[in-house]
Amino acid sequence: MAIRMIRKDEDEILRKISKKVEVIDDRIIMLLNDMRDTMYEAEGVGLAAPQVGVLRRIAVVDVGEGLIELINPVIVFESGEEIDEEGCLSLPGKNGAVCRPKKVIVRAQNRHGETFEITGTDLLARAFCHEIDHLNGILFTDKVIPDYKLDKK
Ligand code: ZN
C-alpha cells in the first residue's frame, strides 16, 4: 500500500492531456493500487492519474458501490442532465453546481486488459464524467454554474 501525493490547485499537471495506456505492465498495476489507496485515504469518490502526477488515462471511482478501475475510459452514450454539487480532491474547500448527464455508459479496460462497458446514473455518472474530464485537463470549476443555488435536502 502506498499513498501518493495529490496534486492541488494551480499545479500545471492538472491542465495537461493524459496519454492512452498501451500496455498494462507492473507499473500500471502499481499505479492502480496506489490510486485506490490514495482515494480511500482521502475519502474521495474518484481519482484520476494526473491528480497523482501521472499523465495516463486511468481513473478509479467508488461512490459506495464498490471499486471501479477504468483504463482508457471513454463515454460512449449519455442521456439527460442533472445539476448537483461537485467537489474535487485537487481543489480542497471548493465546490459548486455542475450540470452532468443523468446517465452515461463508459467503455474502458480493466487491469487484465479486458474491455468492458459500465452504466452509471446520478452520482456514478457524475463521477465518471468528472474523472474523464481530468484526463483531458478539465477541472469541475471550469463548468460551475455561477451563483446557482442547490436545494439542500
Ligand atoms: Zn477531481
CSV table of N, CA, C and O in Angstrom, one decimal, residues 24-152:
chain,number,residue,atom,x,y,z
A,24,ILE,N,-0.5,-2.7,-20.2
A,24,ILE,CA,-0.8,-2.7,-18.8
A,24,ILE,C,0.3,-3.6,-18.1
A,24,ILE,O,0.2,-4.8,-18.0
A,25,ASP,N,1.4,-2.9,-17.7
A,25,ASP,CA,2.5,-3.6,-17.1
A,25,ASP,C,2.5,-3.4,-15.6
A,25,ASP,O,1.5,-2.9,-15.0
A,26,ASP,N,3.5,-3.9,-14.9
A,26,ASP,CA,3.6,-3.8,-13.5
A,26,ASP,C,3.5,-2.4,-12.9
A,26,ASP,O,2.9,-2.2,-11.9
A,27,ARG,N,4.0,-1.5,-13.7
A,27,ARG,CA,3.9,-0.1,-13.2
A,27,ARG,C,2.5,0.5,-13.2
A,27,ARG,O,2.1,1.2,-12.3
A,28,ILE,N,1.8,0.0,-14.2
A,28,ILE,CA,0.4,0.5,-14.3
A,28,ILE,C,-0.5,-0.2,-13.2
A,28,ILE,O,-1.3,0.5,-12.5
A,29,ILE,N,-0.2,-1.5,-12.9
A,29,ILE,CA,-0.9,-2.2,-11.8
A,29,ILE,C,-0.6,-1.5,-10.5
A,29,ILE,O,-1.4,-1.3,-9.7
A,30,MET,N,0.7,-1.1,-10.3
A,30,MET,CA,1.1,-0.5,-9.1
A,30,MET,C,0.4,0.9,-8.9
A,30,MET,O,-0.1,1.3,-7.9
A,31,LEU,N,0.3,1.6,-10.1
A,31,LEU,CA,-0.3,2.9,-10.1
A,31,LEU,C,-1.8,2.7,-9.7
A,31,LEU,O,-2.4,3.5,-8.9
A,32,LEU,N,-2.5,1.7,-10.3
A,32,LEU,CA,-3.9,1.5,-9.9
A,32,LEU,C,-4.1,1.2,-8.4
A,32,LEU,O,-5.0,1.7,-7.8
A,33,ASN,N,-3.2,0.4,-7.9
A,33,ASN,CA,-3.3,0.0,-6.5
A,33,ASN,C,-3.0,1.3,-5.6
A,33,ASN,O,-3.8,1.5,-4.6
A,34,ASP,N,-2.1,2.1,-6.0
A,34,ASP,CA,-1.8,3.3,-5.2
A,34,ASP,C,-2.9,4.3,-5.3
A,34,ASP,O,-3.2,5.0,-4.4
A,35,MET,N,-3.5,4.4,-6.5
A,35,MET,CA,-4.6,5.4,-6.7
A,35,MET,C,-5.8,4.9,-5.9
A,35,MET,O,-6.5,5.8,-5.3
A,36,ARG,N,-6.1,3.7,-5.8
A,36,ARG,CA,-7.1,3.2,-5.0
A,36,ARG,C,-6.9,3.5,-3.5
A,36,ARG,O,-7.7,4.1,-2.8
A,37,ASP,N,-5.7,3.2,-3.0
A,37,ASP,CA,-5.3,3.5,-1.6
A,37,ASP,C,-5.4,5.0,-1.3
A,37,ASP,O,-5.8,5.4,-0.3
A,38,THR,N,-4.9,5.8,-2.3
A,38,THR,CA,-4.9,7.3,-2.1
A,38,THR,C,-6.3,7.8,-2.1
A,38,THR,O,-6.6,8.7,-1.3
A,39,MET,N,-7.2,7.3,-3.0
A,39,MET,CA,-8.6,7.8,-3.0
A,39,MET,C,-9.3,7.4,-1.7
A,39,MET,O,-9.9,8.3,-1.1
A,40,TYR,N,-9.1,6.2,-1.2
A,40,TYR,CA,-9.8,5.8,0.1
A,40,TYR,C,-9.2,6.6,1.3
A,40,TYR,O,-9.9,7.1,2.1
A,41,GLU,N,-7.9,6.8,1.3
A,41,GLU,CA,-7.2,7.6,2.3
A,41,GLU,C,-7.8,9.0,2.4
A,41,GLU,O,-8.0,9.6,3.5
A,42,ALA,N,-8.0,9.6,1.2
A,42,ALA,CA,-8.5,11.0,1.1
A,42,ALA,C,-10.0,11.0,1.2
A,42,ALA,O,-10.6,12.1,1.2
A,43,GLU,N,-10.7,9.9,1.3
A,43,GLU,CA,-12.1,9.8,1.4
A,43,GLU,C,-12.8,10.5,0.2
A,43,GLU,O,-13.8,11.2,0.4
A,44,GLY,N,-12.3,10.2,-1.0
A,44,GLY,CA,-12.9,10.7,-2.2
A,44,GLY,C,-13.7,9.7,-2.9
A,44,GLY,O,-13.6,8.5,-2.5
A,45,VAL,N,-14.5,10.1,-3.9
A,45,VAL,CA,-15.3,9.1,-4.6
A,45,VAL,C,-14.7,8.8,-6.0
A,45,VAL,O,-15.2,8.0,-6.7
A,46,GLY,N,-13.6,9.5,-6.3
A,46,GLY,CA,-12.9,9.3,-7.6
A,46,GLY,C,-11.6,9.9,-7.6
A,46,GLY,O,-11.3,10.8,-6.8
A,47,LEU,N,-10.7,9.3,-8.4
A,47,LEU,CA,-9.3,9.9,-8.5
A,47,LEU,C,-8.8,9.6,-9.9
A,47,LEU,O,-9.0,8.4,-10.4
A,48,ALA,N,-8.2,10.5,-10.6
A,48,ALA,CA,-7.7,10.3,-11.9
A,48,ALA,C,-6.1,10.4,-11.8
A,48,ALA,O,-5.6,11.2,-10.9
A,49,ALA,N,-5.4,9.7,-12.7
A,49,ALA,CA,-4.0,9.6,-12.6
A,49,ALA,C,-3.3,11.0,-12.6
A,49,ALA,O,-2.3,11.1,-11.8
A,50,PRO,N,-3.7,12.0,-13.4
A,50,PRO,CA,-3.0,13.2,-13.3
A,50,PRO,C,-3.0,13.9,-11.9
A,50,PRO,O,-2.1,14.6,-11.6
A,51,GLN,N,-4.0,13.5,-11.1
A,51,GLN,CA,-4.1,14.0,-9.8
A,51,GLN,C,-3.0,13.5,-8.9
A,51,GLN,O,-2.7,14.1,-7.8
A,52,VAL,N,-2.4,12.4,-9.3
A,52,VAL,CA,-1.2,11.9,-8.6
A,52,VAL,C,0.1,12.1,-9.4
A,52,VAL,O,1.1,11.5,-9.2
A,53,GLY,N,0.0,13.0,-10.4
A,53,GLY,CA,1.2,13.4,-11.2
A,53,GLY,C,1.5,12.5,-12.3
A,53,GLY,O,2.7,12.6,-12.8
A,54,VAL,N,0.6,11.6,-12.8
A,54,VAL,CA,0.9,10.7,-13.8
A,54,VAL,C,-0.1,11.0,-15.0
A,54,VAL,O,-1.3,10.8,-14.9
A,55,LEU,N,0.5,11.3,-16.2
A,55,LEU,CA,-0.4,11.7,-17.3
A,55,LEU,C,-0.7,10.5,-18.1
A,55,LEU,O,-0.3,10.3,-19.3
A,56,ARG,N,-1.5,9.6,-17.5
A,56,ARG,CA,-2.0,8.4,-18.1
A,56,ARG,C,-3.5,8.3,-18.0
A,56,ARG,O,-4.1,8.8,-17.0
A,57,ARG,N,-4.2,7.7,-19.0
A,57,ARG,CA,-5.7,7.7,-19.0
A,57,ARG,C,-6.2,6.6,-18.1
A,57,ARG,O,-6.6,5.5,-18.5
A,58,ILE,N,-6.1,6.9,-16.8
A,58,ILE,CA,-6.6,5.9,-15.7
A,58,ILE,C,-7.3,6.7,-14.7
A,58,ILE,O,-6.9,7.8,-14.3
A,59,ALA,N,-8.4,6.0,-14.2
A,59,ALA,CA,-9.2,6.6,-13.1
A,59,ALA,C,-9.7,5.5,-12.2
A,59,ALA,O,-9.9,4.4,-12.7
A,60,VAL,N,-9.9,5.8,-11.0
A,60,VAL,CA,-10.6,4.9,-10.0
A,60,VAL,C,-11.8,5.7,-9.5
A,60,VAL,O,-11.7,6.9,-9.2
A,61,VAL,N,-12.9,4.9,-9.3
A,61,VAL,CA,-14.1,5.5,-8.8
A,61,VAL,C,-14.7,4.5,-7.7
A,61,VAL,O,-14.7,3.3,-7.9
A,62,ASP,N,-15.3,5.1,-6.7
A,62,ASP,CA,-16.1,4.3,-5.8
A,62,ASP,C,-17.1,5.3,-5.1
A,62,ASP,O,-16.7,6.1,-4.3
A,63,VAL,N,-18.3,5.2,-5.5
A,63,VAL,CA,-19.4,6.0,-4.9
A,63,VAL,C,-20.1,5.3,-3.8
A,63,VAL,O,-21.2,5.7,-3.5
A,64,GLY,N,-19.5,4.2,-3.3
A,64,GLY,CA,-20.1,3.5,-2.2
A,64,GLY,C,-20.7,2.2,-2.7
A,64,GLY,O,-21.3,1.4,-1.9
A,65,GLU,N,-20.4,1.9,-4.0
A,65,GLU,CA,-21.0,0.6,-4.6
A,65,GLU,C,-19.9,-0.3,-5.0
A,65,GLU,O,-20.1,-1.2,-5.8
A,66,GLY,N,-18.7,0.0,-4.5
A,66,GLY,CA,-17.5,-0.9,-4.8
A,66,GLY,C,-16.6,-0.1,-5.8
A,66,GLY,O,-16.9,0.8,-6.5
A,67,LEU,N,-15.3,-0.6,-5.8
A,67,LEU,CA,-14.3,0.0,-6.6
A,67,LEU,C,-14.4,-0.3,-8.1
A,67,LEU,O,-14.7,-1.4,-8.5
A,68,ILE,N,-14.3,0.7,-8.9
A,68,ILE,CA,-14.3,0.6,-10.4
A,68,ILE,C,-13.0,1.2,-10.9
A,68,ILE,O,-12.7,2.3,-10.6
A,69,GLU,N,-12.2,0.3,-11.6
A,69,GLU,CA,-11.0,0.8,-12.2
A,69,GLU,C,-11.2,1.0,-13.7
A,69,GLU,O,-11.7,0.1,-14.4
A,70,LEU,N,-10.8,2.1,-14.2
A,70,LEU,CA,-11.0,2.5,-15.6
A,70,LEU,C,-9.7,2.8,-16.3
A,70,LEU,O,-9.0,3.7,-15.9
A,71,ILE,N,-9.4,2.0,-17.3
A,71,ILE,CA,-8.2,2.3,-18.1
A,71,ILE,C,-8.7,2.7,-19.5
A,71,ILE,O,-9.5,2.0,-20.1
A,72,ASN,N,-8.2,3.8,-20.0
A,72,ASN,CA,-8.6,4.4,-21.3
A,72,ASN,C,-10.1,4.6,-21.4
A,72,ASN,O,-10.7,4.2,-22.4
A,73,PRO,N,-10.7,5.1,-20.4
A,73,PRO,CA,-12.2,5.3,-20.4
A,73,PRO,C,-12.7,6.3,-21.4
A,73,PRO,O,-12.1,7.3,-21.6
A,74,VAL,N,-13.8,5.9,-22.1
A,74,VAL,CA,-14.5,6.8,-23.0
A,74,VAL,C,-16.0,6.7,-22.7
A,74,VAL,O,-16.5,5.7,-22.5
A,75,ILE,N,-16.7,7.9,-22.9
A,75,ILE,CA,-18.1,7.9,-22.7
A,75,ILE,C,-18.7,7.5,-24.1
A,75,ILE,O,-18.4,8.2,-25.1
A,76,VAL,N,-19.4,6.4,-24.2
A,76,VAL,CA,-20.0,6.0,-25.5
A,76,VAL,C,-21.5,6.3,-25.6
A,76,VAL,O,-22.1,6.2,-26.7
A,77,PHE,N,-22.1,6.7,-24.5
A,77,PHE,CA,-23.5,7.1,-24.5
A,77,PHE,C,-23.8,8.0,-23.4
A,77,PHE,O,-23.2,7.8,-22.3
A,78,GLU,N,-24.6,9.0,-23.6
A,78,GLU,CA,-25.0,9.8,-22.5
A,78,GLU,C,-26.5,10.3,-22.7
A,78,GLU,O,-26.9,10.5,-23.9
A,79,SER,N,-27.2,10.5,-21.6
A,79,SER,CA,-28.6,11.0,-21.8
A,79,SER,C,-29.0,11.8,-20.5
A,79,SER,O,-28.5,11.6,-19.4
A,80,GLY,N,-29.9,12.7,-20.7
A,80,GLY,CA,-30.4,13.5,-19.7
A,80,GLY,C,-29.4,14.5,-19.1
A,80,GLY,O,-28.3,14.6,-19.6
A,81,GLU,N,-29.9,15.3,-18.2
A,81,GLU,CA,-28.9,16.1,-17.5
A,81,GLU,C,-29.4,16.3,-16.0
A,81,GLU,O,-30.6,16.2,-15.7
A,82,GLU,N,-28.4,16.7,-15.2
A,82,GLU,CA,-28.7,16.8,-13.8
A,82,GLU,C,-27.7,17.8,-13.2
A,82,GLU,O,-26.5,17.7,-13.4
A,83,ILE,N,-28.2,18.7,-12.4
A,83,ILE,CA,-27.4,19.7,-11.8
A,83,ILE,C,-27.2,19.3,-10.3
A,83,ILE,O,-28.2,19.1,-9.6
A,84,ASP,N,-26.0,19.2,-9.9
A,84,ASP,CA,-25.7,18.8,-8.5
A,84,ASP,C,-24.4,19.4,-8.1
A,84,ASP,O,-23.6,19.9,-8.9
A,85,GLU,N,-24.2,19.3,-6.8
A,85,GLU,CA,-22.9,19.9,-6.2
A,85,GLU,C,-21.8,18.9,-6.5
A,85,GLU,O,-21.9,17.7,-6.5
A,86,GLU,N,-20.6,19.6,-6.7
A,86,GLU,CA,-19.4,18.8,-7.0
A,86,GLU,C,-18.2,19.4,-6.3
A,86,GLU,O,-18.2,20.6,-6.0
A,87,GLY,N,-17.3,18.5,-6.0
A,87,GLY,CA,-16.0,19.0,-5.4
A,87,GLY,C,-14.9,18.1,-6.0
A,87,GLY,O,-15.2,17.3,-6.8
A,88,CYS,N,-13.7,18.3,-5.5
A,88,CYS,CA,-12.6,17.6,-6.1
A,88,CYS,C,-11.4,17.5,-5.1
A,88,CYS,O,-11.1,18.5,-4.4
A,89,LEU,N,-10.8,16.4,-5.0
A,89,LEU,CA,-9.7,16.2,-4.1
A,89,LEU,C,-8.5,17.2,-4.4
A,89,LEU,O,-7.7,17.5,-3.5
A,90,SER,N,-8.4,17.6,-5.6
A,90,SER,CA,-7.4,18.5,-6.0
A,90,SER,C,-7.7,20.0,-5.8
A,90,SER,O,-6.8,20.9,-5.9
A,91,LEU,N,-9.0,20.3,-5.4
A,91,LEU,CA,-9.4,21.6,-5.2
A,91,LEU,C,-10.1,21.7,-3.8
A,91,LEU,O,-11.3,21.9,-3.7
A,92,PRO,N,-9.3,21.5,-2.7
A,92,PRO,CA,-9.9,21.4,-1.4
A,92,PRO,C,-10.6,22.7,-1.1
A,92,PRO,O,-10.1,23.8,-1.3
A,93,GLY,N,-11.8,22.6,-0.4
A,93,GLY,CA,-12.5,23.7,0.0
A,93,GLY,C,-13.4,24.3,-1.0
A,93,GLY,O,-14.2,25.2,-0.7
A,94,LYS,N,-13.3,23.9,-2.3
A,94,LYS,CA,-14.1,24.4,-3.3
A,94,LYS,C,-15.3,23.4,-3.7
A,94,LYS,O,-15.1,22.2,-3.7
A,95,ASN,N,-16.4,24.0,-4.0
A,95,ASN,CA,-17.5,23.2,-4.5
A,95,ASN,C,-18.4,24.1,-5.3
A,95,ASN,O,-18.3,25.3,-5.2
A,96,GLY,N,-19.3,23.5,-6.1
A,96,GLY,CA,-20.2,24.3,-6.9
A,96,GLY,C,-21.1,23.4,-7.7
A,96,GLY,O,-20.9,22.2,-7.8
A,97,ALA,N,-22.1,24.0,-8.3
A,97,ALA,CA,-23.1,23.3,-9.0
A,97,ALA,C,-22.6,23.0,-10.5
A,97,ALA,O,-22.2,24.0,-11.1
A,98,VAL,N,-22.7,21.8,-10.9
A,98,VAL,CA,-22.2,21.4,-12.2
A,98,VAL,C,-23.3,20.6,-12.9
A,98,VAL,O,-23.9,19.7,-12.3
A,99,CYS,N,-23.6,20.9,-14.2
A,99,CYS,CA,-24.6,20.1,-14.9
A,99,CYS,C,-23.8,18.9,-15.6
A,99,CYS,O,-22.9,19.1,-16.3
A,100,ARG,N,-24.3,17.7,-15.4
A,100,ARG,CA,-23.7,16.5,-16.0
A,100,ARG,C,-24.9,15.7,-16.5
A,100,ARG,O,-26.0,15.8,-16.2
A,101,PRO,N,-24.5,14.7,-17.4
A,101,PRO,CA,-25.6,13.8,-17.9
A,101,PRO,C,-26.1,13.0,-16.7
A,101,PRO,O,-25.4,12.7,-15.8
A,102,LYS,N,-27.4,12.7,-16.8
A,102,LYS,CA,-28.0,11.9,-15.8
A,102,LYS,C,-27.6,10.4,-15.9
A,102,LYS,O,-27.4,9.7,-14.9
A,103,LYS,N,-27.3,10.0,-17.1
A,103,LYS,CA,-26.9,8.6,-17.3
A,103,LYS,C,-25.7,8.6,-18.4
A,103,LYS,O,-25.8,9.3,-19.4
A,104,VAL,N,-24.7,7.8,-18.1
A,104,VAL,CA,-23.7,7.6,-19.1
A,104,VAL,C,-23.3,6.1,-19.2
A,104,VAL,O,-23.5,5.4,-18.2
A,105,ILE,N,-22.9,5.7,-20.4
A,105,ILE,CA,-22.2,4.4,-20.5
A,105,ILE,C,-20.8,4.7,-20.8
A,105,ILE,O,-20.5,5.4,-21.8
A,106,VAL,N,-19.9,4.1,-20.0
A,106,VAL,CA,-18.4,4.2,-20.2
A,106,VAL,C,-17.8,2.9,-20.7
A,106,VAL,O,-18.2,1.8,-20.2
A,107,ARG,N,-17.0,3.0,-21.7
A,107,ARG,CA,-16.2,1.8,-22.2
A,107,ARG,C,-14.8,2.0,-21.7
A,107,ARG,O,-14.2,3.1,-21.9
A,108,ALA,N,-14.2,1.0,-21.2
A,108,ALA,CA,-12.9,1.1,-20.6
A,108,ALA,C,-12.3,-0.3,-20.6
A,108,ALA,O,-12.9,-1.3,-21.0
A,109,GLN,N,-11.0,-0.4,-20.2
A,109,GLN,CA,-10.3,-1.7,-20.0
A,109,GLN,C,-10.2,-1.8,-18.5
A,109,GLN,O,-10.0,-0.8,-17.8
A,110,ASN,N,-10.2,-3.1,-18.1
A,110,ASN,CA,-9.8,-3.4,-16.7
A,110,ASN,C,-8.3,-3.7,-16.6
A,110,ASN,O,-7.6,-3.7,-17.6
A,111,ARG,N,-7.9,-4.0,-15.4
A,111,ARG,CA,-6.4,-4.3,-15.2
A,111,ARG,C,-5.9,-5.5,-15.9
A,111,ARG,O,-4.7,-5.7,-16.0
A,112,HIS,N,-6.8,-6.3,-16.4
A,112,HIS,CA,-6.4,-7.5,-17.2
A,112,HIS,C,-6.4,-7.2,-18.7
A,112,HIS,O,-6.2,-8.1,-19.5
A,113,GLY,N,-6.7,-6.0,-19.0
A,113,GLY,CA,-6.7,-5.6,-20.4
A,113,GLY,C,-8.0,-5.9,-21.1
A,113,GLY,O,-8.1,-5.7,-22.4
A,114,GLU,N,-9.0,-6.4,-20.4
A,114,GLU,CA,-10.3,-6.7,-21.0
A,114,GLU,C,-11.2,-5.5,-21.1
A,114,GLU,O,-11.3,-4.7,-20.1
A,115,THR,N,-11.8,-5.3,-22.3
A,115,THR,CA,-12.7,-4.2,-22.5
A,115,THR,C,-14.1,-4.5,-21.9
A,115,THR,O,-14.6,-5.6,-22.0
A,116,PHE,N,-14.6,-3.5,-21.2
A,116,PHE,CA,-16.0,-3.7,-20.6
A,116,PHE,C,-16.7,-2.3,-20.7
A,116,PHE,O,-16.2,-1.3,-21.0
A,117,GLU,N,-18.1,-2.5,-20.6
A,117,GLU,CA,-18.9,-1.2,-20.5
A,117,GLU,C,-19.6,-1.2,-19.2
A,117,GLU,O,-20.0,-2.3,-18.7
A,118,ILE,N,-19.8,0.0,-18.7
A,118,ILE,CA,-20.4,0.1,-17.4
A,118,ILE,C,-21.4,1.3,-17.5
A,118,ILE,O,-21.0,2.4,-18.0
A,119,THR,N,-22.6,1.1,-16.9
A,119,THR,CA,-23.6,2.2,-16.9
A,119,THR,C,-23.5,2.9,-15.6
A,119,THR,O,-23.5,2.2,-14.5
A,120,GLY,N,-23.6,4.2,-15.6
A,120,GLY,CA,-23.7,5.0,-14.4
A,120,GLY,C,-24.8,5.9,-14.5
A,120,GLY,O,-25.0,6.6,-15.5
A,121,THR,N,-25.6,6.1,-13.3
A,121,THR,CA,-26.6,7.1,-13.3
A,121,THR,C,-26.3,8.0,-12.1
A,121,THR,O,-25.7,7.5,-11.1
A,122,ASP,N,-26.8,9.2,-12.1
A,122,ASP,CA,-26.7,10.1,-11.0
A,122,ASP,C,-25.3,10.3,-10.5
A,122,ASP,O,-24.4,10.7,-11.3
A,123,LEU,N,-25.0,10.0,-9.2
A,123,LEU,CA,-23.7,10.3,-8.7
A,123,LEU,C,-22.6,9.5,-9.5
A,123,LEU,O,-21.5,10.0,-9.7
A,124,LEU,N,-22.9,8.3,-9.9
A,124,LEU,CA,-21.9,7.5,-10.6
A,124,LEU,C,-21.6,8.1,-12.0
A,124,LEU,O,-20.4,8.2,-12.4
A,125,ALA,N,-22.6,8.5,-12.6
A,125,ALA,CA,-22.4,9.2,-13.9
A,125,ALA,C,-21.6,10.4,-13.8
A,125,ALA,O,-20.7,10.7,-14.5
A,126,ARG,N,-21.9,11.2,-12.7
A,126,ARG,CA,-21.2,12.4,-12.4
A,126,ARG,C,-19.7,12.1,-12.1
A,126,ARG,O,-18.8,12.8,-12.6
A,127,ALA,N,-19.4,11.1,-11.4
A,127,ALA,CA,-18.1,10.7,-11.0
A,127,ALA,C,-17.3,10.3,-12.3
A,127,ALA,O,-16.1,10.7,-12.5
A,128,PHE,N,-17.9,9.5,-13.2
A,128,PHE,CA,-17.3,9.1,-14.4
A,128,PHE,C,-16.9,10.4,-15.2
A,128,PHE,O,-15.8,10.5,-15.7
A,129,CYS,N,-17.9,11.3,-15.4
A,129,CYS,CA,-17.6,12.5,-16.2
A,129,CYS,C,-16.5,13.3,-15.6
A,129,CYS,O,-15.6,13.8,-16.3
A,130,HIS,N,-16.6,13.5,-14.3
A,130,HIS,CA,-15.6,14.3,-13.6
A,130,HIS,C,-14.2,13.8,-13.8
A,130,HIS,O,-13.2,14.5,-14.1
A,131,GLU,N,-14.0,12.4,-13.6
A,131,GLU,CA,-12.7,11.8,-13.7
A,131,GLU,C,-12.2,11.8,-15.2
A,131,GLU,O,-11.0,12.1,-15.4
A,132,ILE,N,-13.1,11.6,-16.1
A,132,ILE,CA,-12.7,11.6,-17.5
A,132,ILE,C,-12.3,13.0,-17.9
A,132,ILE,O,-11.3,13.2,-18.7
A,133,ASP,N,-13.0,14.0,-17.4
A,133,ASP,CA,-12.5,15.4,-17.6
A,133,ASP,C,-11.1,15.6,-17.2
A,133,ASP,O,-10.3,16.3,-17.9
A,134,HIS,N,-10.7,15.1,-16.0
A,134,HIS,CA,-9.4,15.2,-15.5
A,134,HIS,C,-8.3,14.7,-16.5
A,134,HIS,O,-7.2,15.3,-16.7
A,135,LEU,N,-8.7,13.6,-17.3
A,135,LEU,CA,-7.8,13.1,-18.2
A,135,LEU,C,-7.6,14.0,-19.4
A,135,LEU,O,-6.6,13.9,-20.2
A,136,ASN,N,-8.5,15.0,-19.5
A,136,ASN,CA,-8.4,16.0,-20.6
A,136,ASN,C,-8.0,17.4,-20.1
A,136,ASN,O,-8.2,18.4,-20.8
A,137,GLY,N,-7.5,17.4,-18.9
A,137,GLY,CA,-7.1,18.7,-18.3
A,137,GLY,C,-8.2,19.6,-17.9
A,137,GLY,O,-7.9,20.8,-17.7
A,138,ILE,N,-9.4,19.1,-17.7
A,138,ILE,CA,-10.5,19.9,-17.4
A,138,ILE,C,-10.9,19.7,-15.9
A,138,ILE,O,-10.9,18.6,-15.4
A,139,LEU,N,-11.1,20.8,-15.2
A,139,LEU,CA,-11.5,20.8,-13.8
A,139,LEU,C,-13.0,21.2,-13.7
A,139,LEU,O,-13.5,21.9,-14.5
A,140,PHE,N,-13.6,20.7,-12.6
A,140,PHE,CA,-15.0,21.0,-12.5
A,140,PHE,C,-15.3,22.4,-12.4
A,140,PHE,O,-16.4,22.9,-12.8
A,141,THR,N,-14.4,23.2,-11.8
A,141,THR,CA,-14.5,24.6,-11.7
A,141,THR,C,-14.7,25.3,-13.1
A,141,THR,O,-15.3,26.4,-13.1
A,142,ASP,N,-14.2,24.7,-14.1
A,142,ASP,CA,-14.4,25.2,-15.5
A,142,ASP,C,-15.9,25.2,-15.9
A,142,ASP,O,-16.3,25.9,-16.8
A,143,LYS,N,-16.7,24.3,-15.2
A,143,LYS,CA,-18.1,24.1,-15.6
A,143,LYS,C,-19.1,24.5,-14.6
A,143,LYS,O,-20.3,24.3,-14.7
A,144,VAL,N,-18.6,25.1,-13.5
A,144,VAL,CA,-19.6,25.5,-12.4
A,144,VAL,C,-20.5,26.6,-13.0
A,144,VAL,O,-20.1,27.5,-13.7
A,145,ILE,N,-21.8,26.4,-12.6
A,145,ILE,CA,-22.8,27.4,-12.9
A,145,ILE,C,-22.8,28.5,-11.8
A,145,ILE,O,-23.1,28.2,-10.7
A,146,PRO,N,-22.4,29.7,-12.2
A,146,PRO,CA,-22.2,30.7,-11.2
A,146,PRO,C,-23.5,31.0,-10.4
A,146,PRO,O,-24.6,31.1,-11.0
A,147,ASP,N,-23.4,31.2,-9.1
A,147,ASP,CA,-24.5,31.6,-8.3
A,147,ASP,C,-25.7,30.7,-8.3
A,147,ASP,O,-26.8,31.1,-7.9
A,148,TYR,N,-25.5,29.5,-8.8
A,148,TYR,CA,-26.6,28.5,-8.8
A,148,TYR,C,-26.9,28.0,-7.3
A,148,TYR,O,-26.0,27.6,-6.6
A,149,LYS,N,-28.1,28.1,-6.9
A,149,LYS,CA,-28.5,27.7,-5.6
A,149,LYS,C,-29.1,26.3,-5.6
A,149,LYS,O,-30.1,26.1,-6.2
A,150,LEU,N,-28.3,25.4,-5.0
A,150,LEU,CA,-28.8,24.0,-4.9
A,150,LEU,C,-29.8,23.8,-3.8
A,150,LEU,O,-29.6,24.4,-2.7
A,151,ASP,N,-30.9,23.1,-4.0
A,151,ASP,CA,-31.8,22.8,-2.9
A,151,ASP,C,-31.1,21.8,-2.0
A,151,ASP,O,-30.7,20.7,-2.4
A,152,LYS,N,-30.9,22.2,-0.7
A,152,LYS,CA,-30.2,21.3,0.2
A,152,LYS,C,-31.3,20.4,0.8
A,152,LYS,O,-32.3,20.8,1.3
